Coordinates of C-alpha atoms in Angstrom, one line a residue:
M1 CA -13.4 30.0 5.6
T2 CA -16.9 28.6 6.0
M3 CA -19.6 30.9 4.8
T4 CA -22.6 31.8 7.0
L5 CA -25.7 31.7 4.9
D6 CA -29.2 32.6 6.0
D7 CA -32.1 30.4 5.0
S8 CA -33.0 32.5 2.0
A9 CA -29.4 32.5 0.6
A10 CA -29.1 28.8 1.2
G11 CA -32.4 28.2 -0.5
R12 CA -31.3 30.2 -3.5
A13 CA -28.1 28.2 -3.8
I14 CA -30.2 25.0 -3.8
A15 CA -32.7 26.3 -6.3
E16 CA -29.9 27.5 -8.6
A17 CA -28.0 24.2 -8.3
R18 CA -24.9 25.8 -6.7
T19 CA -24.5 22.6 -4.7
A20 CA -22.5 19.4 -4.6
L21 CA -24.0 16.2 -3.3
G22 CA -22.0 13.4 -1.8
I23 CA -23.5 10.0 -1.1
E24 CA -21.6 7.3 0.8
F25 CA -22.5 3.7 1.4
G26 CA -21.0 2.8 4.7
S27 CA -21.3 -0.5 6.4
T28 CA -24.2 0.4 8.6
R29 CA -25.5 3.7 7.1
I30 CA -26.0 5.3 3.7
K31 CA -25.5 9.0 4.0
A32 CA -26.2 12.0 1.8
C33 CA -24.6 15.4 2.3
L34 CA -25.4 18.5 0.3
V35 CA -22.8 21.3 0.4
L36 CA -22.3 24.7 -1.2
L37 CA -20.4 24.2 -4.4
D38 CA -18.0 27.2 -4.0
D39 CA -17.5 26.6 -0.3
P40 CA -17.9 22.9 0.4
A41 CA -17.2 23.4 4.1
T42 CA -20.7 24.8 4.3
V43 CA -23.2 21.9 4.7
L44 CA -26.7 22.7 3.5
A45 CA -28.5 19.4 4.2
V46 CA -27.9 15.8 5.2
G47 CA -29.8 12.6 5.1
G48 CA -29.3 9.0 5.9
H49 CA -30.7 5.4 5.9
E50 CA -29.7 2.5 8.2
W51 CA -28.8 -0.8 6.6
E52 CA -26.9 -3.9 7.7
N53 CA -25.0 -6.7 6.0
A54 CA -26.3 -10.2 6.1
F55 CA -24.3 -13.4 6.6
T56 CA -25.9 -15.6 4.0
D57 CA -24.5 -19.0 3.0
R58 CA -21.4 -18.1 4.9
I59 CA -20.9 -14.9 2.8
W60 CA -21.1 -11.3 4.1
T61 CA -23.4 -9.5 1.6
Y62 CA -26.1 -6.9 1.0
P63 CA -29.1 -7.7 -1.2
D64 CA -29.1 -5.8 -4.5
E65 CA -32.5 -4.3 -3.8
A66 CA -31.2 -2.9 -0.5
I67 CA -28.6 -0.9 -2.4
W68 CA -31.3 1.0 -4.4
S69 CA -33.9 1.3 -1.8
G70 CA -31.3 2.6 0.6
L71 CA -29.9 5.1 -2.0
Q72 CA -33.4 6.5 -2.6
A73 CA -34.2 6.7 1.2
A74 CA -30.9 8.6 1.9
Y75 CA -31.5 11.0 -0.9
A76 CA -35.2 11.6 0.1
D77 CA -34.1 12.2 3.7
M78 CA -31.6 14.8 2.5
A79 CA -34.1 16.5 0.2
A80 CA -36.6 16.7 3.1
D81 CA -33.9 18.2 5.3
A82 CA -33.2 20.8 2.7
E83 CA -36.9 21.8 2.5
R84 CA -37.2 21.8 6.3
R85 CA -34.2 24.0 6.8
H86 CA -34.3 26.2 3.8
G87 CA -37.7 25.9 2.2
V88 CA -36.4 24.3 -1.1
R89 CA -36.1 20.8 -2.4
P90 CA -33.3 20.2 -4.9
E91 CA -34.5 19.9 -8.5
S92 CA -31.0 19.9 -10.0
L93 CA -27.5 19.6 -8.6
G94 CA -24.2 21.3 -9.4
A95 CA -22.0 18.2 -8.9
V96 CA -22.4 14.7 -7.5
G97 CA -20.1 12.1 -6.1
V98 CA -20.6 8.5 -4.9
S99 CA -18.5 6.7 -2.4
A100 CA -18.7 3.3 -0.7
M101 CA -16.9 0.7 1.3
M102 CA -13.8 -0.5 -0.7
H103 CA -12.8 -3.9 -2.1
G104 CA -15.1 -6.9 -2.3
Y105 CA -16.5 -8.4 -5.5
L106 CA -19.3 -7.4 -7.8
A107 CA -19.3 -9.5 -11.0
F108 CA -21.5 -8.7 -14.0
D109 CA -22.4 -10.2 -17.3
A110 CA -22.4 -8.4 -20.7
D111 CA -25.9 -6.9 -19.9
G112 CA -24.7 -5.5 -16.6
E113 CA -26.6 -7.9 -14.5
L114 CA -25.1 -9.3 -11.2
L115 CA -23.9 -12.9 -11.6
V116 CA -23.5 -13.6 -7.8
P117 CA -24.5 -11.8 -4.7
F118 CA -22.2 -8.9 -3.7
R119 CA -19.2 -10.3 -1.7
T120 CA -18.1 -7.5 0.7
W121 CA -14.7 -6.7 2.0
R122 CA -15.6 -8.5 5.2
N123 CA -15.3 -12.0 3.7
T124 CA -12.1 -14.0 4.5
T125 CA -12.7 -16.9 2.1
T126 CA -9.9 -15.9 -0.3
G127 CA -6.9 -17.1 1.6
A128 CA -5.5 -19.4 -1.1
A129 CA -5.9 -16.7 -3.8
A130 CA -4.3 -14.0 -1.7
T131 CA -1.3 -16.2 -0.8
E132 CA -0.7 -17.1 -4.5
L133 CA -1.2 -13.5 -5.7
S134 CA 1.1 -12.0 -3.1
A135 CA 3.9 -14.3 -4.2
L136 CA 3.1 -13.6 -7.9
L137 CA 2.9 -9.9 -7.7
G138 CA 5.5 -9.2 -5.0
V139 CA 3.1 -7.1 -2.9
N140 CA 0.9 -7.9 0.1
L141 CA -2.4 -8.8 -1.5
P142 CA -5.0 -8.8 1.2
L143 CA -8.0 -11.1 1.4
R144 CA -10.5 -8.3 0.9
W145 CA -9.1 -7.0 -2.4
S146 CA -11.2 -7.5 -5.5
I147 CA -8.5 -9.4 -7.4
A148 CA -8.3 -11.9 -4.5
H149 CA -12.0 -12.5 -4.8
L150 CA -11.8 -12.9 -8.6
H151 CA -8.9 -15.3 -8.4
Q152 CA -10.5 -17.4 -5.6
A153 CA -13.5 -17.8 -7.9
L154 CA -11.1 -19.0 -10.6
L155 CA -9.4 -21.4 -8.2
D156 CA -12.8 -22.7 -7.2
D157 CA -13.9 -23.0 -10.9
E158 CA -17.2 -21.1 -10.1
P159 CA -19.7 -21.5 -13.0
H160 CA -20.5 -17.7 -13.1
L161 CA -17.1 -17.1 -14.7
A162 CA -18.3 -18.4 -18.0
R163 CA -20.5 -15.3 -18.3
L164 CA -18.1 -12.8 -16.7
H165 CA -17.8 -9.5 -18.5
S166 CA -16.7 -7.0 -15.8
I167 CA -16.1 -6.6 -12.1
N168 CA -16.5 -3.5 -9.9
T169 CA -16.7 -2.1 -6.4
L170 CA -19.9 -0.9 -4.8
A171 CA -19.1 2.8 -5.5
G172 CA -18.4 2.0 -9.1
Y173 CA -21.6 -0.1 -9.5
V174 CA -23.8 2.8 -8.2
H175 CA -21.9 5.3 -10.3
R176 CA -22.5 3.2 -13.4
R177 CA -26.2 3.0 -12.8
L178 CA -26.4 6.8 -12.3
T179 CA -24.2 7.9 -15.2
G180 CA -23.7 5.0 -17.5
R181 CA -19.9 5.3 -17.1
T182 CA -17.7 2.4 -15.9
V183 CA -15.0 4.3 -14.0
L184 CA -13.4 4.4 -10.6
G185 CA -11.5 6.9 -8.6
V186 CA -7.9 5.8 -8.3
G187 CA -8.1 5.4 -4.6
D188 CA -11.0 2.9 -4.9
A189 CA -9.3 1.2 -7.9
S190 CA -6.2 0.7 -5.8
G191 CA -8.2 -1.7 -3.6
M192 CA -9.1 -3.8 -6.7
F193 CA -5.6 -4.2 -8.1
P194 CA -2.2 -2.6 -7.6
I195 CA -1.7 0.9 -9.1
D196 CA 1.3 2.3 -10.9
P197 CA 1.9 5.7 -9.1
A198 CA 3.5 7.1 -12.3
T199 CA 0.3 6.7 -14.4
A200 CA -2.5 6.5 -11.7
G201 CA -3.6 3.4 -13.6
Y202 CA -3.3 -0.3 -13.0
D203 CA 0.3 -1.6 -12.9
A204 CA 0.7 -2.9 -16.5
E205 CA 3.5 -5.4 -15.6
L206 CA 1.5 -6.9 -12.8
V207 CA -1.6 -7.0 -15.0
A208 CA 0.4 -9.0 -17.5
R209 CA 1.6 -11.4 -14.8
Y210 CA -1.9 -12.1 -13.8
D211 CA -3.1 -12.6 -17.3
R212 CA -0.4 -15.2 -17.8
L213 CA -1.5 -16.9 -14.6
A214 CA -5.2 -16.9 -15.7
D215 CA -4.1 -18.3 -19.0
G216 CA -7.3 -17.4 -20.9
R217 CA -9.7 -18.9 -18.5
I218 CA -11.3 -15.5 -18.0
P219 CA -11.2 -12.3 -20.1
A220 CA -8.1 -10.1 -20.0
L221 CA -7.9 -8.4 -16.7
C222 CA -7.9 -4.8 -18.1
S223 CA -11.2 -5.5 -19.9
L224 CA -12.8 -6.6 -16.6
L225 CA -11.6 -3.7 -14.4
P226 CA -13.2 -0.2 -14.5
A227 CA -11.0 2.6 -15.8
S228 CA -9.0 4.4 -13.0
L229 CA -9.3 8.2 -12.8
P230 CA -7.5 10.6 -10.4
A231 CA -9.5 13.3 -8.5
G232 CA -10.7 16.2 -10.6
E233 CA -11.3 14.2 -13.7
D234 CA -14.7 14.2 -15.6
A235 CA -16.5 11.0 -14.7
G236 CA -19.8 11.5 -16.6
A237 CA -23.1 13.1 -15.8
L238 CA -26.5 12.1 -14.2
T239 CA -28.6 10.4 -16.9
A240 CA -32.4 10.5 -17.1
E241 CA -32.4 6.9 -15.9
G242 CA -30.0 7.8 -13.1
A243 CA -32.1 10.7 -12.0
A244 CA -35.2 8.5 -11.8
L245 CA -33.3 5.9 -9.8
L246 CA -32.0 8.5 -7.3
D247 CA -35.2 10.4 -7.0
P248 CA -38.3 8.3 -8.0
T249 CA -40.6 11.3 -7.4
G250 CA -39.4 12.7 -10.7
A251 CA -38.4 16.1 -9.2
L252 CA -34.7 15.7 -9.9
R253 CA -33.5 16.7 -13.4
P254 CA -30.6 14.9 -15.1
G255 CA -27.3 16.5 -16.3
A256 CA -25.3 17.0 -13.0
P257 CA -21.6 16.2 -13.6
F258 CA -20.0 13.5 -11.5
C259 CA -16.5 13.2 -10.0
P260 CA -14.8 9.8 -10.0
P261 CA -16.5 7.4 -7.5
E262 CA -14.2 6.7 -4.5
G263 CA -13.8 4.3 -1.7
D264 CA -14.4 5.1 2.0
A265 CA -10.7 5.2 2.7
G266 CA -10.2 8.0 0.1
T267 CA -13.2 10.1 1.3
G268 CA -12.0 9.7 4.8
M269 CA -8.6 11.1 3.8
V270 CA -10.4 14.1 2.2
A271 CA -12.7 14.6 5.2
T272 CA -9.7 14.8 7.5
N273 CA -7.4 16.8 5.2
S274 CA -5.0 13.9 5.1
V275 CA -3.9 13.6 1.5
A276 CA -0.4 15.1 1.8
P277 CA 2.7 13.1 2.7
R278 CA 3.3 12.7 6.5
T279 CA -0.5 13.0 7.2
G280 CA -2.8 10.2 8.2
N281 CA -6.2 9.3 9.6
V282 CA -8.0 6.6 11.4
S283 CA -11.5 5.7 10.5
A284 CA -13.5 3.8 13.1
G285 CA -16.8 2.2 12.0
T286 CA -17.8 -1.4 11.3
S287 CA -14.2 -1.8 10.3
V288 CA -11.3 0.3 11.6
F289 CA -8.4 1.3 9.5
A290 CA -5.5 3.8 9.4
M291 CA -4.2 5.5 6.3
V292 CA -0.8 7.1 6.2
V293 CA 0.4 9.0 3.2
L294 CA 4.0 7.9 2.4
E295 CA 7.0 10.0 1.6
R296 CA 8.9 7.0 0.2
P297 CA 8.2 3.4 -0.7
L298 CA 8.1 0.9 2.2
A299 CA 11.4 -0.9 2.6
E300 CA 9.8 -4.4 2.8
V301 CA 6.5 -6.2 2.1
H302 CA 4.5 -6.6 5.3
D303 CA 1.5 -8.9 5.8
E304 CA 0.0 -6.2 8.1
L305 CA 0.2 -3.4 5.5
D306 CA -1.2 -2.9 2.0
V307 CA -0.4 0.0 -0.3
V308 CA -3.3 1.9 -1.8
T309 CA -3.5 5.5 -2.9
T310 CA -5.0 8.9 -2.1
P311 CA -7.8 10.1 -4.5
A312 CA -5.0 12.0 -6.3
G313 CA -2.9 8.8 -6.8
D314 CA -0.2 9.2 -4.1
P315 CA 0.9 6.0 -2.3
V316 CA -0.7 5.3 1.1
A317 CA 0.1 2.6 3.7
M318 CA -3.1 1.1 4.9
V319 CA -3.6 -0.9 8.1
H320 CA -7.1 -2.4 7.7
C321 CA -8.9 -4.4 10.4
N322 CA -12.2 -6.1 9.5
N323 CA -13.6 -5.5 12.9
G324 CA -14.2 -2.1 14.4
A325 CA -17.0 -0.7 16.6
S326 CA -19.8 -3.2 15.9
E327 CA -19.2 -5.2 19.1
L328 CA -19.0 -2.0 21.1
A329 CA -22.4 -1.0 19.6
A330 CA -23.8 -4.4 20.5
W331 CA -22.9 -3.9 24.1
A332 CA -24.4 -0.4 24.0
A333 CA -27.6 -1.9 22.7
L334 CA -27.6 -4.4 25.5
F335 CA -27.2 -1.7 28.2
G336 CA -29.9 0.4 26.4
R337 CA -32.3 -2.5 26.6
F338 CA -31.5 -3.0 30.3
A339 CA -32.3 0.7 30.9
A340 CA -35.6 0.3 29.1
A341 CA -36.5 -2.9 31.0
A342 CA -35.8 -1.1 34.3
G343 CA -38.3 1.6 33.2
V344 CA -35.8 4.2 32.3
P345 CA -35.6 4.2 28.5
L346 CA -32.8 6.2 27.1
D347 CA -32.0 7.5 23.6
A348 CA -29.4 5.3 21.9
D349 CA -27.0 8.2 21.5
L350 CA -27.3 9.0 25.2
V351 CA -26.6 5.3 26.1
F352 CA -23.5 5.4 24.0
E353 CA -22.3 8.7 25.4
T354 CA -22.9 7.6 29.0
L355 CA -21.0 4.3 28.5
L356 CA -18.0 6.0 26.7
R357 CA -17.8 8.7 29.5
E358 CA -17.8 5.9 32.1
A359 CA -14.7 4.5 30.3
L360 CA -12.8 7.5 31.5
E361 CA -13.3 6.2 35.0
G362 CA -11.7 2.9 34.2
E363 CA -8.2 1.9 35.1
A364 CA -5.5 2.9 32.5
D365 CA -4.8 -0.7 31.6
A366 CA -8.6 -1.5 31.6
G367 CA -8.2 -3.2 35.0
G368 CA -6.8 -6.4 33.5
L369 CA -9.8 -7.0 31.3
L370 CA -9.5 -8.0 27.6
A371 CA -12.1 -7.4 24.9
Y372 CA -11.9 -9.0 21.5
N373 CA -14.2 -7.5 19.0
Q374 CA -13.8 -10.0 16.2
L375 CA -17.2 -10.7 14.7
A376 CA -15.5 -11.7 11.4
G377 CA -12.1 -13.1 10.6
E378 CA -9.1 -10.8 11.1
P379 CA -6.1 -11.4 8.9
I380 CA -3.7 -9.1 10.9
A381 CA -4.4 -11.3 13.9
G382 CA -4.3 -14.5 12.0
L383 CA -8.0 -15.2 12.5
A384 CA -9.9 -17.0 9.8
E385 CA -13.2 -16.5 11.8
G386 CA -14.2 -14.3 14.7
R387 CA -15.7 -15.0 18.1
P388 CA -16.2 -11.9 20.3
L389 CA -14.8 -12.5 23.7
V390 CA -14.5 -10.7 27.1
V391 CA -11.7 -12.3 29.2
R392 CA -10.8 -11.5 32.8
T393 CA -8.7 -13.0 35.4
P394 CA -9.7 -13.5 39.1
D395 CA -7.7 -10.4 40.1
S396 CA -9.0 -8.1 37.3
S397 CA -11.0 -5.0 38.1
F398 CA -14.5 -5.9 36.8
T399 CA -16.1 -2.4 36.9
L400 CA -18.2 -0.8 34.3
G401 CA -15.5 1.8 33.7
S402 CA -12.8 -0.7 33.1
F403 CA -15.1 -2.9 31.1
M404 CA -16.0 0.0 28.7
R405 CA -12.3 1.0 28.5
A406 CA -11.5 -2.6 27.5
Q407 CA -14.1 -2.4 24.8
L408 CA -12.7 0.8 23.4
Y409 CA -9.2 -0.5 23.6
G410 CA -10.4 -3.6 21.8
V411 CA -11.6 -1.4 18.9
F412 CA -8.0 -0.2 18.4
G413 CA -6.2 -3.4 19.4
T414 CA -5.5 -5.0 16.1
L415 CA -5.0 -1.6 14.5
A416 CA -2.2 -0.9 17.0
L417 CA -0.4 -4.1 16.0
G418 CA -0.3 -3.0 12.4
M419 CA 0.8 0.6 13.4
C420 CA 3.7 -0.9 15.2
V421 CA 4.9 -2.3 11.9
L422 CA 4.7 1.2 10.3
A423 CA 6.7 2.6 13.3
R424 CA 9.5 0.0 12.7
E425 CA 9.6 1.1 9.0
G426 CA 10.4 4.6 10.2
V427 CA 7.3 6.1 8.7
A428 CA 6.9 9.7 10.0
L429 CA 3.6 11.5 10.8
D430 CA 3.0 15.2 11.3
R431 CA -0.6 14.8 12.2
M432 CA -3.2 12.0 12.6
F433 CA -6.9 12.6 12.3
G434 CA -9.8 10.5 13.6
H435 CA -13.2 10.2 12.1
G436 CA -16.3 8.0 12.3
G437 CA -19.2 7.7 14.7
V438 CA -17.1 6.4 17.7
F439 CA -15.5 9.9 17.9
R440 CA -18.8 11.8 18.2
T441 CA -18.5 11.6 22.0
A442 CA -15.9 14.3 22.6
G443 CA -12.7 13.5 24.4
V444 CA -13.1 9.7 24.8
A445 CA -12.2 7.5 21.8
Q446 CA -10.0 10.3 20.6
R447 CA -8.0 10.3 23.9
F448 CA -7.7 6.6 23.9
L449 CA -6.5 6.5 20.3
A450 CA -3.8 9.1 21.1
G451 CA -2.7 6.8 23.9
A452 CA -2.7 3.7 21.7
L453 CA -0.6 5.5 19.0
D454 CA 1.4 7.6 21.4
A455 CA 0.8 10.5 19.1
P456 CA -1.6 13.5 18.9
V457 CA -5.0 12.8 17.4
S458 CA -7.1 15.6 15.9
I459 CA -10.8 15.6 15.2
A460 CA -12.2 18.1 12.7
H461 CA -15.8 19.3 13.2
T462 CA -16.7 17.4 10.0
A463 CA -15.9 14.1 11.7
S464 CA -19.5 13.0 12.2
E465 CA -20.4 13.8 8.5
G466 CA -17.4 11.7 7.5
G467 CA -17.1 10.2 4.0
A468 CA -20.4 11.6 2.6
W469 CA -19.0 15.1 3.1
G470 CA -15.6 14.0 1.8
I471 CA -17.1 12.8 -1.5
A472 CA -19.1 16.0 -1.8
V473 CA -15.8 17.9 -1.4
L474 CA -14.3 15.8 -4.2
A475 CA -17.4 16.6 -6.4
A476 CA -16.9 20.3 -5.7
Y477 CA -13.2 19.9 -6.5
A478 CA -14.0 18.4 -9.9
R479 CA -16.2 21.4 -10.7
S480 CA -13.6 24.0 -9.4
A481 CA -12.5 26.7 -11.9
G482 CA -9.0 25.2 -12.2
A483 CA -10.4 21.7 -12.9
R484 CA -12.7 23.1 -15.6
S485 CA -9.8 24.9 -17.3
G486 CA -7.4 22.0 -17.0
D487 CA -5.2 23.8 -14.6
A488 CA -6.5 22.5 -11.2
L489 CA -4.8 23.0 -7.9
P490 CA -3.4 19.8 -6.5
L491 CA -5.9 18.2 -4.3
A492 CA -3.9 18.8 -1.1
D493 CA -3.6 22.6 -1.9
Y494 CA -7.3 22.8 -2.8
L495 CA -8.2 21.3 0.6
E496 CA -5.9 23.7 2.5
T497 CA -7.0 26.9 0.7
H498 CA -10.7 26.2 -0.2
V499 CA -12.0 23.9 2.5
F500 CA -10.0 23.6 5.7
R501 CA -8.6 27.2 6.1
G502 CA -9.8 28.4 9.5
F503 CA -11.5 25.1 10.2
A504 CA -12.0 24.2 13.9
V505 CA -9.9 21.2 15.0
D506 CA -9.7 19.6 18.4
T507 CA -6.4 17.9 19.2
A508 CA -5.8 15.4 22.0
E509 CA -2.2 14.9 23.1
P510 CA -1.2 11.4 24.4
D511 CA -1.6 11.1 28.2
P512 CA 1.5 9.2 29.6
A513 CA -0.8 7.1 31.8
D514 CA -2.9 6.1 28.8
V515 CA 0.2 5.3 26.8
A516 CA 1.5 3.0 29.5
G517 CA -1.9 1.5 30.2
F518 CA -2.6 0.7 26.6
A519 CA 0.9 -0.7 26.1
A520 CA 0.2 -3.1 29.0
Y521 CA -3.2 -3.9 27.6
L522 CA -1.7 -4.6 24.1
D523 CA 0.8 -7.0 25.5
R524 CA -2.0 -9.0 27.2
Y525 CA -4.1 -8.6 24.1
E526 CA -1.5 -10.1 21.8
A527 CA -0.8 -13.0 24.1
G528 CA -4.5 -13.6 24.5
L529 CA -5.1 -14.0 20.8
A530 CA -4.4 -17.7 21.4
A531 CA -7.7 -17.9 23.3
E532 CA -9.5 -16.1 20.5
R533 CA -8.1 -18.5 17.9
A534 CA -9.1 -21.4 20.1
A535 CA -12.6 -20.0 20.4
A536 CA -13.0 -19.7 16.7
S537 CA -12.0 -23.4 16.3
A538 CA -13.9 -24.8 19.2
V539 CA -17.2 -22.8 19.2
P540 CA -19.3 -23.4 16.0
L541 CA -21.6 -20.8 14.6
R542 CA -25.2 -21.2 15.7
G543 CA -26.9 -23.7 13.5
A544 CA -23.7 -24.9 11.9
S545 CA -23.4 -28.6 11.5
E546 CA -21.2 -30.3 14.0

């Protein structure tokens, strides 16, 4: 049960380092969340920093300097929030965890220096590598996985490979700079290379297959990959250099222990109490993805599904879509600018909430409108590149309500195609949670997702804190009494008994009209993908050579 602390008690907890700090690098926001160590459901302070990826030389990336300036800004914002609310700024921490968007490619030389700009999960330039590796390894190997990026660099004979010493994810990179340890949580590691569930490490047979394929052209794969650790393991401590990097004011002391760094999928599972079999969650942000914890292995390999793990190492079926709510946010910004131009400026959150609530007035099938949110390529839909589209027929209902409902349906369109594959596999779900900013407006995106999945969708009151809170919980778990004595509760049991007991949860049951309306929308959406593919071929990017 969440504790109720007055400001003086909270201030003492911060001053005495009875806290756990979680930091997550999302696609558009870096967040910091400080919680009470012995009751991580109690949030003491939060902070954040906006950032955005760049499409540079046809690669989705973030500048290296933006990683560190953003980290410092998010931490400083959290520390200021702690002082504002409780009169104390942190000088030491009880535990720390780092999380970030999964997959992608960060390549380093022997001195730990980046060899090429960070290639994020959003890039779809690894098709040849992913196809070859899927056949070699006997699993669906998505374009965004780190091994696909590495192998594509090998196929392209990129010159940086001559100096290659290690590869990592963004969470692992930040963790290494703060602690000096090159490790990853198993959930994040499972998006680099397939994991053996029996060992929670990389699958040794598949590693050997890849090394034979690489044939000595790069170092042995296990020497390149960070070590994989399950939740609860010791992952190092904040060094003096790391403390100065995190807090350049010099107020923060080193020594805080770290949990294994995790990916956003894993922290999303923790934040929604979805780490046990037959549970799942949907995360909706720049990307949108569903995670379903499996009771048994999938019967077949599916292009729409990849198998990763929970932070504890249990297998998870993942339906990952590169494109989520970014196009929806772009439309909200457009309407916000219209309001300002009309002399009625509105707060961005109010614009978003107003538009989402208007979607409730739209027709159940979005009035015949279609919205494609593909800013980037989308493998599930067979799209190498994206072109956002709004399509309507002469007899469609072109109202604001139907338009906004089409935009929200579009966020979940490709996801629903992948979830249909899971349903055909007979995968059972007892509960599905949603989290991410799109769910902040109560009763809208949650309701439409329930209709899209034809299943109840729950939202915990931690949904807006998301993965930053989830990694703070994992940091607290690593410091729990059981973990310190080597007799830790399983992660699922820890969440049930120490975090989510008595937690407030809102559940939306599927509305039959929404179920039928979304099904009709999805039929049109799938057929209309031909127009989206044609647009990607026919409409060049601005400034691209003809």
